[in-house]
DNA sequence: CCGCTAGTGGAAACTGGTTGTCAATATGTG
DNA sequence: CACATATTGACAACCAGTTTCCACTAGCGG
């Protein structure tokens, strides 16, 4: 540590750890944010996926949109339906596979989350320069892409 | 949306989503990385905490170091001990609370993870400019701090 | 029309984390 | 020393997600 060469790898490793911490904190704060609406972060995310689609979705479509498994999405959908945020519509394409649509309560709730989220993001972003945020977003996306395709030059050489 | 004002809040929201995605991918790839060593990402993290400390730790100390709850850490410690990566030492300070130390196998395994992690980070970071990585780390840490203290105008003491 | 395959939901077991409770051990204060 | 309080481990229930298996449905090719 005395001679401290700050390598790209070491900074990236620190970024990884920072991502873990920020991720955890984000979920934690997100839970608090929507708790008054009787939601959790994950239920919020499912509801948001349906709202964003602007139409009724089947369970596999929600899973696809969220990047989780079909069964994981199904669990949340079942609960959300039970609690009145979503309603099941007959699916003309598949009789055993209903479509999930926002109820009036669901619609109202998702609107509320949006204004909460907006206020939250504004408060958080206030202290941070726009340019930093932009470049961070870009770098994170770059990292994500690298993670997606980690073997560009398998046996190939320079 | 026609006139597209890129606000700080909107960029920050995108960063949040990026953090979620990167976090997921990181865990996924991390699992793959250490699977040959009979570890998972979380077990790796626990083992790493003990290794980093350089001495035997109690369960609450591990939890503290990892930022998870005492019980969560305990679960992993029990498994790690069962599988021979850690051994329990008598704690002179507390007779019911053992200290966990790396076994030879544990030490060997954590060394292996380090070289794997290093190679991985090097490969990932190769495509990314050092300056971008540095500023991203700094911004993420800034966001983390903002998340930690969302009410800066509160206690101006200490 | 029949049968095969792909898509779909449900249930169960598992991972990794949380909270809560309880009992036992440490610690500090009178 | 004695007692109140804080740590700690064990256990159980729960949340959020995964994988796996089973059964039913849709759709396509013979």
mmCIF file of C-alpha atoms in Angstrom, chain A:
data_model
loop_
_atom_site.group_PDB
_atom_site.id
_atom_site.type_symbol
_atom_site.label_atom_id
_atom_site.label_comp_id
_atom_site.label_asym_id
_atom_site.label_seq_id
_atom_site.Cartn_x
_atom_site.Cartn_y
_atom_site.Cartn_z
ATOM 1 C CA UNK A 1 0.000 0.000 0.000
ATOM 2 C CA UNK A 2 2.960 2.320 0.451
ATOM 3 C CA UNK A 3 3.651 2.431 -3.253
ATOM 4 C CA UNK A 4 0.073 2.691 -4.378
ATOM 5 C CA UNK A 5 -0.423 2.263 -8.120
ATOM 6 C CA UNK A 6 -4.060 3.064 -8.730
ATOM 7 C CA UNK A 7 -4.828 0.563 -11.422
ATOM 8 C CA UNK A 8 -7.967 0.430 -13.488
ATOM 9 C CA UNK A 9 -8.707 -2.966 -12.012
ATOM 10 C CA UNK A 10 -8.481 -1.688 -8.467
ATOM 11 C CA UNK A 11 -10.771 1.242 -9.187
ATOM 12 C CA UNK A 12 -13.203 -1.069 -10.910
ATOM 13 C CA UNK A 13 -13.165 -3.365 -7.914
ATOM 14 C CA UNK A 14 -13.997 -0.400 -5.707
ATOM 15 C CA UNK A 15 -16.806 0.495 -8.090
ATOM 16 C CA UNK A 16 -18.187 -3.005 -7.707
ATOM 17 C CA UNK A 17 -18.247 -2.662 -3.968
ATOM 18 C CA UNK A 18 -19.835 0.774 -4.283
ATOM 19 C CA UNK A 19 -22.517 -0.660 -6.565
ATOM 20 C CA UNK A 20 -23.336 -3.291 -3.945
ATOM 21 C CA UNK A 21 -23.641 -0.696 -1.236
ATOM 22 C CA UNK A 22 -25.654 1.753 -3.306
ATOM 23 C CA UNK A 23 -27.933 -1.016 -4.503
ATOM 24 C CA UNK A 24 -28.686 -2.054 -0.969
ATOM 25 C CA UNK A 25 -29.306 1.465 0.181
ATOM 26 C CA UNK A 26 -31.519 2.193 -2.788
ATOM 27 C CA UNK A 27 -33.765 -0.753 -2.060
ATOM 28 C CA UNK A 28 -33.896 0.165 1.586
ATOM 29 C CA UNK A 29 -34.833 3.765 0.921
ATOM 30 C CA UNK A 30 -37.199 2.755 -1.848
ATOM 31 C CA UNK A 31 -39.034 0.499 0.585
ATOM 32 C CA UNK A 32 -39.432 3.400 2.971
ATOM 33 C CA UNK A 33 -40.532 5.689 0.175
ATOM 34 C CA UNK A 34 -43.464 3.565 -0.931
ATOM 35 C CA UNK A 35 -44.326 1.947 2.383
ATOM 36 C CA UNK A 36 -47.109 4.509 3.007
ATOM 37 C CA UNK A 37 -48.715 3.306 -0.210
ATOM 38 C CA UNK A 38 -48.696 -0.257 1.029
ATOM 39 C CA UNK A 39 -45.991 -1.237 -1.440
ATOM 40 C CA UNK A 40 -42.453 -2.563 -1.319
ATOM 41 C CA UNK A 41 -39.699 -1.889 -3.828
ATOM 42 C CA UNK A 42 -40.340 -5.100 -5.684
ATOM 43 C CA UNK A 43 -44.112 -4.717 -5.801
ATOM 44 C CA UNK A 44 -43.580 -1.155 -6.990
ATOM 45 C CA UNK A 45 -41.375 -2.444 -9.765
ATOM 46 C CA UNK A 46 -43.984 -4.939 -10.947
ATOM 47 C CA UNK A 47 -46.734 -2.352 -10.813
ATOM 48 C CA UNK A 48 -44.473 0.015 -12.707
ATOM 49 C CA UNK A 49 -43.870 -2.534 -15.427
ATOM 50 C CA UNK A 50 -47.599 -2.910 -16.007
ATOM 51 C CA UNK A 51 -48.129 0.842 -15.913
ATOM 52 C CA UNK A 52 -45.270 1.462 -18.297
ATOM 53 C CA UNK A 53 -46.632 -1.045 -20.791
ATOM 54 C CA UNK A 54 -49.880 0.898 -20.851
ATOM 55 C CA UNK A 55 -51.861 -2.288 -21.329
ATOM 56 C CA UNK A 56 -52.639 -5.549 -19.603
ATOM 57 C CA UNK A 57 -49.730 -7.997 -19.526
ATOM 58 C CA UNK A 58 -49.434 -11.710 -18.916
ATOM 59 C CA UNK A 59 -47.122 -12.998 -16.197
ATOM 60 C CA UNK A 60 -44.349 -14.036 -18.611
ATOM 61 C CA UNK A 61 -44.442 -10.601 -20.213
ATOM 62 C CA UNK A 62 -44.003 -8.922 -16.847
ATOM 63 C CA UNK A 63 -41.104 -11.234 -16.038
ATOM 64 C CA UNK A 64 -39.495 -10.430 -19.352
ATOM 65 C CA UNK A 65 -39.896 -6.691 -18.774
ATOM 66 C CA UNK A 66 -38.383 -6.920 -15.299
ATOM 67 C CA UNK A 67 -35.583 -9.298 -16.083
ATOM 68 C CA UNK A 68 -36.668 -11.823 -13.475
ATOM 69 C CA UNK A 69 -38.079 -15.292 -13.847
ATOM 70 C CA UNK A 70 -41.635 -16.076 -14.752
ATOM 71 C CA UNK A 71 -42.292 -17.625 -11.367
ATOM 72 C CA UNK A 72 -40.873 -14.707 -9.476
ATOM 73 C CA UNK A 73 -43.111 -12.314 -11.338
ATOM 74 C CA UNK A 74 -46.059 -14.608 -10.819
ATOM 75 C CA UNK A 75 -45.671 -14.503 -7.056
ATOM 76 C CA UNK A 76 -45.803 -10.730 -6.954
ATOM 77 C CA UNK A 77 -48.660 -10.589 -9.436
ATOM 78 C CA UNK A 78 -50.705 -12.930 -7.277
ATOM 79 C CA UNK A 79 -50.178 -10.753 -4.242
ATOM 80 C CA UNK A 80 -50.802 -7.525 -6.094
ATOM 81 C CA UNK A 81 -54.048 -8.950 -7.450
ATOM 82 C CA UNK A 82 -55.060 -10.124 -4.001
ATOM 83 C CA UNK A 83 -54.567 -6.658 -2.612
ATOM 84 C CA UNK A 84 -56.522 -4.916 -5.316
ATOM 85 C CA UNK A 85 -53.770 -3.159 -7.255
ATOM 86 C CA UNK A 86 -54.211 -5.385 -10.284
ATOM 87 C CA UNK A 87 -57.131 -7.233 -11.778
ATOM 88 C CA UNK A 88 -57.079 -10.318 -13.938
ATOM 89 C CA UNK A 89 -58.651 -10.100 -17.349
ATOM 90 C CA UNK A 90 -59.600 -12.998 -19.533
ATOM 91 C CA UNK A 91 -56.834 -13.602 -22.046
ATOM 92 C CA UNK A 92 -58.351 -14.300 -25.453
ATOM 93 C CA UNK A 93 -55.117 -15.953 -26.491
ATOM 94 C CA UNK A 94 -54.770 -18.395 -23.623
ATOM 95 C CA UNK A 95 -57.543 -19.471 -21.332
ATOM 96 C CA UNK A 96 -55.350 -20.456 -18.393
ATOM 97 C CA UNK A 97 -53.123 -17.395 -18.633
ATOM 98 C CA UNK A 98 -54.860 -14.192 -17.537
ATOM 99 C CA UNK A 99 -53.787 -10.657 -18.339
ATOM 100 C CA UNK A 100 -53.047 -8.318 -15.467
ATOM 101 C CA UNK A 101 -54.287 -4.746 -15.640
ATOM 102 C CA UNK A 102 -54.145 -1.864 -13.192
ATOM 103 C CA UNK A 103 -57.266 -1.292 -11.153
ATOM 104 C CA UNK A 104 -58.310 2.251 -10.302
ATOM 105 C CA UNK A 105 -56.476 1.787 -7.018
ATOM 106 C CA UNK A 106 -53.421 0.532 -8.846
ATOM 107 C CA UNK A 107 -53.429 3.416 -11.236
ATOM 108 C CA UNK A 108 -53.776 5.921 -8.450
ATOM 109 C CA UNK A 109 -50.982 4.244 -6.515
ATOM 110 C CA UNK A 110 -48.553 4.212 -9.393
ATOM 111 C CA UNK A 111 -49.165 7.912 -9.955
ATOM 112 C CA UNK A 112 -48.359 8.550 -6.336
ATOM 113 C CA UNK A 113 -45.122 6.576 -6.598
ATOM 114 C CA UNK A 114 -44.078 8.609 -9.587
ATOM 115 C CA UNK A 115 -44.351 11.897 -7.822
ATOM 116 C CA UNK A 116 -42.594 10.483 -4.774
ATOM 117 C CA UNK A 117 -39.789 9.115 -6.921
ATOM 118 C CA UNK A 118 -39.483 12.406 -8.713
ATOM 119 C CA UNK A 119 -39.195 14.414 -5.537
ATOM 120 C CA UNK A 120 -36.695 11.945 -4.145
ATOM 121 C CA UNK A 121 -34.475 11.988 -7.225
ATOM 122 C CA UNK A 122 -34.569 15.763 -7.303
ATOM 123 C CA UNK A 123 -33.479 16.052 -3.705
ATOM 124 C CA UNK A 124 -30.704 13.526 -4.158
ATOM 125 C CA UNK A 125 -29.435 14.995 -7.392
ATOM 126 C CA UNK A 126 -29.335 18.523 -6.057
ATOM 127 C CA UNK A 127 -25.831 18.152 -4.682
ATOM 128 C CA UNK A 128 -24.369 16.439 -7.718
ATOM 129 C CA UNK A 129 -23.175 18.075 -10.943
ATOM 130 C CA UNK A 130 -25.109 17.099 -14.046
ATOM 131 C CA UNK A 131 -21.955 16.301 -15.948
ATOM 132 C CA UNK A 132 -20.813 13.833 -13.293
ATOM 133 C CA UNK A 133 -24.167 12.123 -13.332
ATOM 134 C CA UNK A 134 -24.132 11.811 -17.091
ATOM 135 C CA UNK A 135 -20.674 10.336 -17.253
ATOM 136 C CA UNK A 136 -21.435 7.975 -14.389
ATOM 137 C CA UNK A 137 -24.498 6.695 -16.168
ATOM 138 C CA UNK A 138 -22.465 6.184 -19.295
ATOM 139 C CA UNK A 139 -19.701 4.344 -17.479
ATOM 140 C CA UNK A 140 -22.142 2.113 -15.622
ATOM 141 C CA UNK A 141 -23.761 1.219 -18.899
ATOM 142 C CA UNK A 142 -20.338 0.498 -20.312
ATOM 143 C CA UNK A 143 -19.573 -1.811 -17.420
ATOM 144 C CA UNK A 144 -22.905 -3.510 -17.893
ATOM 145 C CA UNK A 145 -22.130 -4.162 -21.528
ATOM 146 C CA UNK A 146 -18.716 -5.529 -20.668
ATOM 147 C CA UNK A 147 -20.356 -7.814 -18.152
ATOM 148 C CA UNK A 148 -22.761 -8.987 -20.793
ATOM 149 C CA UNK A 149 -20.059 -9.944 -23.276
ATOM 150 C CA UNK A 150 -17.005 -10.849 -21.247
ATOM 151 C CA UNK A 151 -15.183 -12.898 -23.853
ATOM 152 C CA UNK A 152 -14.581 -10.705 -26.870
ATOM 153 C CA UNK A 153 -11.157 -12.165 -27.639
ATOM 154 C CA UNK A 154 -11.217 -15.698 -26.461
ATOM 155 C CA UNK A 155 -8.265 -17.291 -28.193
ATOM 156 C CA UNK A 156 -7.704 -14.441 -30.566
ATOM 157 C CA UNK A 157 -4.716 -12.202 -30.192
ATOM 158 C CA UNK A 158 -3.994 -8.537 -30.663
#
